[in-house]
XYZ file of C-alpha atoms in Angstrom:
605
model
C 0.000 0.000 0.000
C 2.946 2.163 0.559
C 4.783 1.584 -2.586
C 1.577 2.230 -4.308
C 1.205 5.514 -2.605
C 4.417 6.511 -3.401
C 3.963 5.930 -7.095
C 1.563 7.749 -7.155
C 2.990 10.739 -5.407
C 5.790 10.550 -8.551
C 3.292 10.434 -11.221
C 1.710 13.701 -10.164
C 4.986 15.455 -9.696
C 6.349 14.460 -12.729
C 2.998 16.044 -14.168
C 3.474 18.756 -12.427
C 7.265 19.678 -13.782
C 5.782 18.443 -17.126
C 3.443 21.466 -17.616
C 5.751 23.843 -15.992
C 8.533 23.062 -18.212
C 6.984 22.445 -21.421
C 5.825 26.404 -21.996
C 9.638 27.332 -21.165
C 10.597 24.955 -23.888
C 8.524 26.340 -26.455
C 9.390 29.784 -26.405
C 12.938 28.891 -26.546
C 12.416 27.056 -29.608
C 10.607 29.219 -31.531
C 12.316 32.883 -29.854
C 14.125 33.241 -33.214
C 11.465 32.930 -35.569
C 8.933 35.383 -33.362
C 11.920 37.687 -33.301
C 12.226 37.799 -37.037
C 8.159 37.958 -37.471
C 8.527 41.623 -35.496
C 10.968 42.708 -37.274
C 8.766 41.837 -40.394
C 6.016 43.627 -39.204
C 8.294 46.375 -37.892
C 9.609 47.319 -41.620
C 6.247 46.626 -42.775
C 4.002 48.260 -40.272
C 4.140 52.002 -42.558
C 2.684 50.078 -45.849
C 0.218 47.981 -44.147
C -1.252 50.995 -42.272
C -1.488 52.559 -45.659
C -2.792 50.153 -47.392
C -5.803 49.733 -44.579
C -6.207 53.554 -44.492
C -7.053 53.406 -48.694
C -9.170 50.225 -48.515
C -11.123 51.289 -45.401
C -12.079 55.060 -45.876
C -12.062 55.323 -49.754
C -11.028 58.063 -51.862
C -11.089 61.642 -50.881
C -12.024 61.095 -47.054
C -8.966 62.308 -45.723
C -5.907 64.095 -47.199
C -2.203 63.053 -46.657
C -0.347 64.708 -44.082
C 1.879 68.007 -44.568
C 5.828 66.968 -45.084
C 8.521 69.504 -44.594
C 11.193 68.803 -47.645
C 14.608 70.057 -46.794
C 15.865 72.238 -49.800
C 19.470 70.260 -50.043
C 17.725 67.317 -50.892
C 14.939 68.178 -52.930
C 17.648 70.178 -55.015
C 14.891 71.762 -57.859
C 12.415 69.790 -57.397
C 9.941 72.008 -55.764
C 11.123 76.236 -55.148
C 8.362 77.587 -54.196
C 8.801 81.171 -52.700
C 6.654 83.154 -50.722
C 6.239 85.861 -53.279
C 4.847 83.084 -55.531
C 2.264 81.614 -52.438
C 1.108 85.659 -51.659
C 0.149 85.497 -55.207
C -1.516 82.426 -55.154
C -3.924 83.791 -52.118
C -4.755 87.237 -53.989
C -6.145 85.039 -56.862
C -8.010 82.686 -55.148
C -9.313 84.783 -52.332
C -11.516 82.735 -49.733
C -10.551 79.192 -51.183
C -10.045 76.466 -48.935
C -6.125 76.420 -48.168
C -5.821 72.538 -49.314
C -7.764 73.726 -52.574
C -4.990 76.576 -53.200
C -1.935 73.530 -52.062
C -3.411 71.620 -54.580
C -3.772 74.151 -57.640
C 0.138 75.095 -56.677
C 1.376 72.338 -57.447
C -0.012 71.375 -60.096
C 0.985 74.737 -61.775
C 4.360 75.576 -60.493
C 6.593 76.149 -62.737
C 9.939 74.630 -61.438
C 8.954 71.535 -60.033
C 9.470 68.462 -61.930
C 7.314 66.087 -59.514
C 4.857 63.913 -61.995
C 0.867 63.861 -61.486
C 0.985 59.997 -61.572
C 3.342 59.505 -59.420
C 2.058 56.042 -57.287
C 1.530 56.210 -53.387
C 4.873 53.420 -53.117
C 6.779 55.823 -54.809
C 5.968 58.752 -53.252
C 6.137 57.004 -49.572
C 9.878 55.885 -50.559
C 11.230 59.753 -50.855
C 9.877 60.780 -47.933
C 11.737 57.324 -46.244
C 15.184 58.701 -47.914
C 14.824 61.873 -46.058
C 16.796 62.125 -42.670
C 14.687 62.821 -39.373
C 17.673 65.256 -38.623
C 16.717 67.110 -41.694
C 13.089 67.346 -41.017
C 13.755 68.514 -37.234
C 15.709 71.377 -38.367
C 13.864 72.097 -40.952
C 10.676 72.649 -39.184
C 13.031 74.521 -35.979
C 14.199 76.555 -38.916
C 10.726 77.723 -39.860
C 9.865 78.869 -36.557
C 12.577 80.743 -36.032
C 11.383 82.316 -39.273
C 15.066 81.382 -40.858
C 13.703 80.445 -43.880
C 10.633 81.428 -47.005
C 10.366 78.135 -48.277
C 6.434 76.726 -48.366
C 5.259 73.454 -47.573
C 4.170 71.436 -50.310
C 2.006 68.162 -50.132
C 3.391 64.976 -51.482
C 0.739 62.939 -52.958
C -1.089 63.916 -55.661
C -3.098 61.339 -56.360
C -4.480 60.980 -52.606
C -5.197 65.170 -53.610
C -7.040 65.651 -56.913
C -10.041 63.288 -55.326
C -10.442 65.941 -52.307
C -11.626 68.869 -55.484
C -13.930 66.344 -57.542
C -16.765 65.174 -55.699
C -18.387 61.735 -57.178
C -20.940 59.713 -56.164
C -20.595 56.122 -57.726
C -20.501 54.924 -54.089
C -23.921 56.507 -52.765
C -25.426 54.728 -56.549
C -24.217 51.853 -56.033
C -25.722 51.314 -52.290
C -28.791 52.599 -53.938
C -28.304 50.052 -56.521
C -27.730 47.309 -53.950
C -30.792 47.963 -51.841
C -33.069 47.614 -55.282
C -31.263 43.928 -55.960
C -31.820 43.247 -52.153
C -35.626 44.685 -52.416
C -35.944 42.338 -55.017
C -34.264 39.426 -53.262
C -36.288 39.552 -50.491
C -39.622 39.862 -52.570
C -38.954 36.973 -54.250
C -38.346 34.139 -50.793
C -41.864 32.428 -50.050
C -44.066 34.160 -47.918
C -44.520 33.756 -44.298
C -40.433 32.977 -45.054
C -38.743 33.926 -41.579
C -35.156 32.134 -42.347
C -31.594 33.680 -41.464
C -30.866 34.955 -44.885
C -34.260 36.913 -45.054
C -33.587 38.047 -41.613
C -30.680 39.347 -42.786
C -31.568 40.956 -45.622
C -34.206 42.798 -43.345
C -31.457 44.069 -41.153
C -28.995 45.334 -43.884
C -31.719 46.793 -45.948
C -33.250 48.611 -42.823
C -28.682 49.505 -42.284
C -28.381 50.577 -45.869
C -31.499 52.592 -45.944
C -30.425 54.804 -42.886
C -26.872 55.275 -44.141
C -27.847 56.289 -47.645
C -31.070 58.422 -46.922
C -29.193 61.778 -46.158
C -25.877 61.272 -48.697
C -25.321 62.983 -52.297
C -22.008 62.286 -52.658
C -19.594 59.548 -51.682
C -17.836 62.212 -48.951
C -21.000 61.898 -47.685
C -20.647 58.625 -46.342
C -19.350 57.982 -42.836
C -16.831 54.836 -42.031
C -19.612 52.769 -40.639
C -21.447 53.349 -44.022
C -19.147 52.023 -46.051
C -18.617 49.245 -43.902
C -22.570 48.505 -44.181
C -22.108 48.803 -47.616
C -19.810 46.073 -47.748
C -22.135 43.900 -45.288
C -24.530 44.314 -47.762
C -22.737 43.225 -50.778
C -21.931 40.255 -48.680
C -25.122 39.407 -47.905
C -26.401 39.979 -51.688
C -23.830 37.524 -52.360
C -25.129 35.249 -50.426
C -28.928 36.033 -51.976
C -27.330 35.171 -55.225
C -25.871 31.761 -54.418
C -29.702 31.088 -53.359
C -31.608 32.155 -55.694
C -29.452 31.807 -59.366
C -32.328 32.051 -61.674
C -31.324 35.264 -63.414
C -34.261 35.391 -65.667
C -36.923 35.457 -62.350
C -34.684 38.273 -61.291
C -34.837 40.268 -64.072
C -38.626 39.693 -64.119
C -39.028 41.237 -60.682
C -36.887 44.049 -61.642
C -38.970 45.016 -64.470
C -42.077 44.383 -62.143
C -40.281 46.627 -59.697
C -39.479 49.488 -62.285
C -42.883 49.399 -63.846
C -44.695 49.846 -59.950
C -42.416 52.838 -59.032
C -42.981 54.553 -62.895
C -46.532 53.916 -61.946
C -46.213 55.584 -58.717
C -44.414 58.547 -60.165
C -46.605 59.572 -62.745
C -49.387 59.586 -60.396
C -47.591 61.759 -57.908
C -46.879 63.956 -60.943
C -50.559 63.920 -62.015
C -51.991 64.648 -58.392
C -49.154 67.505 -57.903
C -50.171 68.905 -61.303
C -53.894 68.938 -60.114
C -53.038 70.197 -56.559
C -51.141 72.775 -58.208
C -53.790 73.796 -60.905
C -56.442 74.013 -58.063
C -54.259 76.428 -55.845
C -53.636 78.705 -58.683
C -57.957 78.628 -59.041
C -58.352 79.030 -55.323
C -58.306 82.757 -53.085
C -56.596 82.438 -50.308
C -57.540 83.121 -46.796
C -55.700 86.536 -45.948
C -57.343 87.603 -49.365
C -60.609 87.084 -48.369
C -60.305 87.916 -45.053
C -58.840 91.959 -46.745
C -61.960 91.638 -49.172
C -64.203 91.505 -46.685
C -62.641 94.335 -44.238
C -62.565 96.638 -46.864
C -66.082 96.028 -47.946
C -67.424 96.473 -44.695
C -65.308 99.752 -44.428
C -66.761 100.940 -47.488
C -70.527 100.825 -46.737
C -70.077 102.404 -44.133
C -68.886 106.149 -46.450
C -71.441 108.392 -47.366
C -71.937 108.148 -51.281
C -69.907 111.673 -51.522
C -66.985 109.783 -49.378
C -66.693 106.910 -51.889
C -65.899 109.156 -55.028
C -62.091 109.278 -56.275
C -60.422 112.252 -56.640
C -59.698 114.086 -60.803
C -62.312 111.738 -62.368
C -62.660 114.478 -64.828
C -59.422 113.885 -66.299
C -60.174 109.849 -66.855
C -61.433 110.964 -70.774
C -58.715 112.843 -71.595
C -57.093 111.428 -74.853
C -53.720 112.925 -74.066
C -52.784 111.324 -71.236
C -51.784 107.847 -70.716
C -53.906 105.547 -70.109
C -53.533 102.146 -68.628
C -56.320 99.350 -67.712
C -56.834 95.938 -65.507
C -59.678 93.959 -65.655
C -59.658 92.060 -62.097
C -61.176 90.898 -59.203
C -57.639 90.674 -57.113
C -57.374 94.186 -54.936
C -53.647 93.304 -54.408
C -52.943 91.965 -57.859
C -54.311 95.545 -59.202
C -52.431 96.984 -56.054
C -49.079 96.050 -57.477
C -49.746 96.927 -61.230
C -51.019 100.710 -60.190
C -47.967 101.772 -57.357
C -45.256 99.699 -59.474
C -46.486 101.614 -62.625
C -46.634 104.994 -60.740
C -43.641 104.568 -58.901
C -41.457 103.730 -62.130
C -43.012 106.921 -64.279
C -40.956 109.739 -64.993
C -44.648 111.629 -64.994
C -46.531 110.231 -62.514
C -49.551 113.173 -63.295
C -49.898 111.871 -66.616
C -51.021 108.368 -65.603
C -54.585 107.352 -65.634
C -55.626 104.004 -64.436
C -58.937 102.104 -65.220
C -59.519 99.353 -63.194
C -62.304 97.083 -64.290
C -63.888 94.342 -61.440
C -67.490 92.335 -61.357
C -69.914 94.030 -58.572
C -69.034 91.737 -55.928
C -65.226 93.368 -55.599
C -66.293 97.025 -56.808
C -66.346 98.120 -52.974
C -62.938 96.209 -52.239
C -60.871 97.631 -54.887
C -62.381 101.202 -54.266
C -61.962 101.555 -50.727
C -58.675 100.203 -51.492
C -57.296 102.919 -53.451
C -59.384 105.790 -51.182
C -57.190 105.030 -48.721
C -54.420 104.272 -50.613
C -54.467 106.840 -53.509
C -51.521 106.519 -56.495
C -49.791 109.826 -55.483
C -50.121 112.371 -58.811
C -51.553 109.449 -60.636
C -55.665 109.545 -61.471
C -57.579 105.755 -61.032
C -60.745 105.243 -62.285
C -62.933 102.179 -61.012
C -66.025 100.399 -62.737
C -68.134 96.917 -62.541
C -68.689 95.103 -65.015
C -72.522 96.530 -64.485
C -71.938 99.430 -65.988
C -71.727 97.559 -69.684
C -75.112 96.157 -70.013
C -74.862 96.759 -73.606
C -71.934 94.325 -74.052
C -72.620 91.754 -71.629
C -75.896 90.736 -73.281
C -73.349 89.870 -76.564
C -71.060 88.098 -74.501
C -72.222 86.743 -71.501
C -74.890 84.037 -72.971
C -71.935 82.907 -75.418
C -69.391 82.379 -72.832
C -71.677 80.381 -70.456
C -71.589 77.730 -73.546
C -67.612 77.089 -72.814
C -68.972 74.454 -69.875
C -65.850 74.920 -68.721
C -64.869 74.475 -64.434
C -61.397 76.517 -65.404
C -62.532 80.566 -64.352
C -59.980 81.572 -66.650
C -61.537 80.519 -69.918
C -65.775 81.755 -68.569
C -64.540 84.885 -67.175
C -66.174 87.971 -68.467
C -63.279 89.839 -67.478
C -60.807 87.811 -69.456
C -62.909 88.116 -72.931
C -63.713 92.331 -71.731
C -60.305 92.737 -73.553
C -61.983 92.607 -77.252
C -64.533 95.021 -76.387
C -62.293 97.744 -76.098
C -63.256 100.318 -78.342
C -66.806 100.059 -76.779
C -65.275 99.986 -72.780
C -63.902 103.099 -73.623
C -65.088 104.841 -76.466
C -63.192 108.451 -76.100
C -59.949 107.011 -75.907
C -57.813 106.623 -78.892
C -54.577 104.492 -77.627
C -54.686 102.641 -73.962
C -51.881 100.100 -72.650
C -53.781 96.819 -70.826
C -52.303 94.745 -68.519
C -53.015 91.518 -67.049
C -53.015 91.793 -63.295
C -50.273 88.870 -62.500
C -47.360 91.702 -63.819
C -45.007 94.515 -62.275
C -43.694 97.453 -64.136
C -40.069 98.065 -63.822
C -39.086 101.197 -65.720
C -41.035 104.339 -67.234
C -43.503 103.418 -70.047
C -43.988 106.841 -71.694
C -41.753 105.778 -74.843
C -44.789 103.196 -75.701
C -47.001 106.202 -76.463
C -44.662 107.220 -79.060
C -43.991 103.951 -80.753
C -44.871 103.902 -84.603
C -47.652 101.352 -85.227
C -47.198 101.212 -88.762
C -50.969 100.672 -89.126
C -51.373 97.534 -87.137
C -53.931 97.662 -84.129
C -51.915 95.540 -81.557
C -48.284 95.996 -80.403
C -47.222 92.959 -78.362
C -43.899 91.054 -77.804
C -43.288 87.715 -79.501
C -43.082 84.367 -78.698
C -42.026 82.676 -81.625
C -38.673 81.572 -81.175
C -37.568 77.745 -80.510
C -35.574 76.805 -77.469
C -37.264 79.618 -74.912
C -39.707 78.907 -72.065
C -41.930 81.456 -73.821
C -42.183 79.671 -77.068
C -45.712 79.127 -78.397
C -46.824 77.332 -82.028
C -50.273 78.704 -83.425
C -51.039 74.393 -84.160
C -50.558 74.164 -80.633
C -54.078 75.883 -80.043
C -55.452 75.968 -83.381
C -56.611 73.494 -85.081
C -55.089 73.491 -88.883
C -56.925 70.467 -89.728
C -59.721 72.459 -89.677
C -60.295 73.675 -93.690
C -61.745 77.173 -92.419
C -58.266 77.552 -90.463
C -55.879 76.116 -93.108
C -57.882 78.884 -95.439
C -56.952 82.124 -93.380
C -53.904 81.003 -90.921
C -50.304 80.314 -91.304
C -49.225 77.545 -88.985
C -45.587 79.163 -88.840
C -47.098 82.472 -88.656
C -44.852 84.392 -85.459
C -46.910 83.943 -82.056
C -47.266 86.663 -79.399
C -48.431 87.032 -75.658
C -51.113 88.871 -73.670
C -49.918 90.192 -70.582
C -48.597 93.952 -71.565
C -49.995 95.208 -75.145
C -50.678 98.222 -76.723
C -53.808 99.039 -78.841
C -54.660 101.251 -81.451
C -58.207 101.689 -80.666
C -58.462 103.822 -83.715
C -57.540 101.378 -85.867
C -59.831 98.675 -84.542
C -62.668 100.205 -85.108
C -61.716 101.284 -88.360
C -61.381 97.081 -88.956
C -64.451 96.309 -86.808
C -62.119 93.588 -84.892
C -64.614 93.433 -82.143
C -67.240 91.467 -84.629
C -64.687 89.303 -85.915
C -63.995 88.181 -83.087
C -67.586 87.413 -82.096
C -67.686 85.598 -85.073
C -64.245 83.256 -84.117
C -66.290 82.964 -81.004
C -69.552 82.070 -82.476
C -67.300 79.235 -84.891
C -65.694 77.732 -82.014
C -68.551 76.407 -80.265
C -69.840 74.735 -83.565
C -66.430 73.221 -84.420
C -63.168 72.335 -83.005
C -60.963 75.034 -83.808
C -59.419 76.402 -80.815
C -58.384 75.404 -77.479
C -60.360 77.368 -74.572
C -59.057 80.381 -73.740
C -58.659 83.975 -75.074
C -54.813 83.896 -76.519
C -55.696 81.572 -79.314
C -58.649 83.822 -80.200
C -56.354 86.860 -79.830
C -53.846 85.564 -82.859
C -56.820 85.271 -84.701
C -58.566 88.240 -84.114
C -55.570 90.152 -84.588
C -54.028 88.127 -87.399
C -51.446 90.151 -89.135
C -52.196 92.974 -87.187
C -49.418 92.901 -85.078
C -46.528 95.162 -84.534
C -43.885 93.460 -82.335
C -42.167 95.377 -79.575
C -38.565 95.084 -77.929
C -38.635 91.866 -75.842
C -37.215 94.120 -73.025
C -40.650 95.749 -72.487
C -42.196 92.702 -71.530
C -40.492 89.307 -70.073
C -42.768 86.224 -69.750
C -42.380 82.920 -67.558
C -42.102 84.290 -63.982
C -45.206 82.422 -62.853
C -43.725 78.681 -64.004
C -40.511 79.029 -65.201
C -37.774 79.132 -62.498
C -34.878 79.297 -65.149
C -35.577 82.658 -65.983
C -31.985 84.561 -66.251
C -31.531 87.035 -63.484
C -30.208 89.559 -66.094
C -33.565 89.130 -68.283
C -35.772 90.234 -65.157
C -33.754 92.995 -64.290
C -33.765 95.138 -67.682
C -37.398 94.460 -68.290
C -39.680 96.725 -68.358
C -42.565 94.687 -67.462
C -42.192 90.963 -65.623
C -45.140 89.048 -66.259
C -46.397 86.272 -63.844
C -47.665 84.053 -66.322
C -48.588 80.453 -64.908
C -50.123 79.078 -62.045
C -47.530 80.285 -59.694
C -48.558 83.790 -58.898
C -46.990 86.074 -56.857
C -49.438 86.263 -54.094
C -49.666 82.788 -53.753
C -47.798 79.838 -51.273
C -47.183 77.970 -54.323
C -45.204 81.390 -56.069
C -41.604 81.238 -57.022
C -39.542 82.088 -54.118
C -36.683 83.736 -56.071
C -39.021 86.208 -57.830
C -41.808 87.003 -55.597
C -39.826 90.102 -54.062
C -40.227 91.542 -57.819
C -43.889 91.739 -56.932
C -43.609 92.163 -53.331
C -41.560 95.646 -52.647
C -45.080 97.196 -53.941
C -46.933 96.099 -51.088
C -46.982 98.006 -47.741
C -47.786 94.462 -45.183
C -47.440 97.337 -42.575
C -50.474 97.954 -43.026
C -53.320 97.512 -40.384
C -55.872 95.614 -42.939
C -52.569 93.614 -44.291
C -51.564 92.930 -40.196
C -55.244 92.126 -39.158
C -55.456 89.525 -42.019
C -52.354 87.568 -41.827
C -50.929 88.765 -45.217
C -47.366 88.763 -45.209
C -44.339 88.367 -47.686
């Protein structure tokens, strides 16, 4: 029992020195080897850390770092002086400093350091340059001993930083529309680890790529869920290799979002088209201030001063046919405030009954300075509005634009104002820029209309008489020119002289009259206007009147300002939410919304 005891005793002692002396004899073995594996990785360490720092955050995410070249050994390979980099700051002004490094280089004119230079090569000079050199150098510097510049060394890890791409942000874009599709085509009810997965990167991607344009854009742990992605998509690939079922879905996929688009598109366009038809709330709420205001005048408090000067042929006349009080607003105090002869301005502003008060209590307490403003209804012309009125109520139309009696008043002219021999009319969506006396002096040549064209291909403005006429039509193709120059409504002169002397005014009841039995013109007065006034025309300067501001937002800058006349044409008027931002101070500056009425109703720029 003893022996046995003692056997054992020596088994677990030898055990014992076994695992304390096997660990010793490892290391000594392999001490050499581990040595030379650091000293690998010690030479090695600079290229592997570059190598990770251009696979892991991509092009352009972070510049190289500044080097300080010692003139000896450079020699003439970069002599920048500090004349040279003064220079360089006066031309580039407030240019980011590695943006002016960067154009330096690449134009200086005694270096001899090549553009494709590779990152190995360029990381082997700096290794060739002593750390004695580079101490001294930089001591040197701030003991302001020397004028040299520093100069960057890579110039391929620089010309990225100026160009900003964004194959990255498509491609994750890209990738989530394969793994859309993936998951839309496992079985449904499907809750395995790959569909899991695709979940979770999809739901990763999503959030990284919502709020990037550009690949700069994209943070380290984006690109890294970018990769996770494409690994997973590999994955989806192995499982699913029928090609042809993917490109099915795609298609499936591309048709559903076209579908979606173009009825976004449609119910914008309608949203859009039913703003530009509706009054909004501020409006209504001034309409109905000022109408209460006015009742309460005596009738000799409601007359406007010098209405015995609204007949006089001399002067210039001007009229608006509206129901907008600020619309007509703008078009009387921009037109007043841009004359050189504000006294020789009369205004006739033409409105249905219902806005009669509005617009006149408008302008008694806002009178147009030297100007004189004359205000009527639409009552006041029974004589025409039994022609009209039963004719336009055929048009079945919901679009106020194309039934209003104040949109066809414009071919009654010579009857609205029958002492008048020359008057300027305006639509009320425009604002008058400059002084419009030279108009009155314009040469007619014998037409009856002077209006700017809009005949010419490639601008916003462009209009085709086939585009609203219909030259199938025999009784067109007879009388009408399809390439025949177009023009707009909006600011136009009229010889009223010269119309009657035609007897326009029952030509164009007849156009009317022809429209309703056939198909010859779209709805709307501008087609019945080139008609009317075929070869009657006189073009003006395009300066006096520039078109587009009311659904064109690519009008030049340089267009609007030496106008004469900007015209809000479109849906987008100036008075509206749904205006264009850039140009609604055009029509703004014209309003006072200190006032009390403006205040009280909300109505603000």
């Amino acid at each position: 029992m003893k022996k046995f005891r003692r056997w054992q005793r020596i088994f677990l002692l030898s055990l014992l020195c076994l695992t304390v002396l096997a660990p010793i004899l490892f290391v000594s073995v392999g001490r050499k080897e581990l040595i030379s594996d650091l000293s690998t990785l010690r030479y090695r360490r600079d290229s592997v850390q570059l190598n990770a720092i251009e696979q892991e955050e991509g092009e352009g995410l972070k510049g190289p770092k500044l080097v300080v070249y010692d003139e000896k050994e450079l020699g003439s390979r970069v002599s920048y002086s500090t004349s040279e980099e003064n220079n360089d700051f006066k031309k580039y002004g407030n240019i980011g400093e590695m943006d002016r490094g960067s154009k330096r280089s690449q134009r200086g004119g005694n270096t001899s350091i090549p553009l494709e230079r590779t990152n190995h090569e360029s990381r082997e000079e700096n290794r060739q340059i002593p750390q004695e050199t580079v101490t001294s150098r930089s001591e040197a510097k701030l003991q302001g001993q020397s004028n040299q510049t520093t100069v960057r060394h890579d110039q391929n890890m620089r010309s990225p930083v100026r160009i900003f791409t964004d194959e990255k942000v498509k491609q994750m874009k890209d990738d989530l529309i394969r793994a859309k599709a993936y998951l839309s085509m496992t079985p449904p009810g499907s809750n395995s680890h790959l569909v899991k997965e695709l979940r979770l990167r999809i739901k990763e991607s999503e959030r990284a790529v919502s709020a990037a344009n550009k690949d700069s854009d994209l943070s380290r742990s984006a690109l890294q869920k970018k990769r996770s992605l494409e690994v997973t998509l590999s994955k989806a690939s192995r499982v699913f290799p029928d090609c042809s079922a993917m490109a099915l879905k795609l298609r499936a996929m591309t048709y559903n979002a076209e579908e979606q688009v173009r009825a976004q598109k449609n119910q914008a366009t309608y949203l859009v088209q039913l703003s530009g038809r509706t009054t909004p709330k501020g409006l209504h709420c001034l309409s109905m201030r000022l109408t209460a205001e006015y009742f309460a005048l005596s009738p000799e408090e409601r007359q406007l001063p010098n209405q015995q000067r609204v007949h006089d042929a001399d002067l210039y006349h001007y009229a608006v046919f509206s129901d907008n009080v600020l619309a007509c607003a703008v078009v009387v105090n921009s037109t007043v405030s841009s004359a050189m002869e504000p006294e020789k301005i009369v205004f006739h502003i033409v409105t249905d009954s219902l806005n009669l008060p509005t617009i006149s209590m408008w302008f008694l307490l806002n009178p147009p300075g030297k100007a004189t403003i004359q205000i009527q209804s639409l009552v006041d012309f029974k004589g025409l509005s039994a022609n009209y009125n039963s004719t336009l109520k055929q048009l079945n139309s919901r679009d106020s634009r194309y039934t209003s009696a104040l949109n066809h008043l414009r071919f009654y002219l010579p009857d609205v104002f029958p002492q008048l021999n020359k008057i300027v009319l305006f639509d009320h969506d425009v604002v008058v820029q400059k002084d419009l006396a030279g108009l009155w002096s314009l040469n007619m040549k014998g037409k009856v209309i002077g209006a700017v064209d809009t005949c010419r291909e490639g601008e916003p403005s462009f209009r085709r008489m086939d585009k609203f006429i219909n030259f199938s039509d025999p009784f067109v193709i007879k009388r009408f020119d399809a390439k025949a120059c177009t023009w707009a409504f909006g600011m136009n002169l009229f010889d009223l002289q010269e119309w009657r002397r035609h007897k326009l005014t029952a030509l164009y009841s007849k156009y009317l009259q022809l429209g309703y039995t056939r198909q010859l013109w779209k709805a709307g007065s501008l087609p019945l206007g080139w008609a009317t006034f075929y070869n009657r025309t006189v073009f003006l300067d395009r300066r006096w009147h520039k078109l587009g501001l009311g659904h064109e937002a690519g009008v030049g800058h340089d267009g609007v300002e030496q106008a004469a006349v900007l015209h809000y044409d479109g849906v987008m008027k100036p008075w509206l939410d749904i205006g264009i931002g850039k140009y609604k101070s055009y029509w703004s500056k014209h309003i006072n919304y200190d006032h009390a009425y403006l205040q009280q109703c909300n109505i603000h720029e």
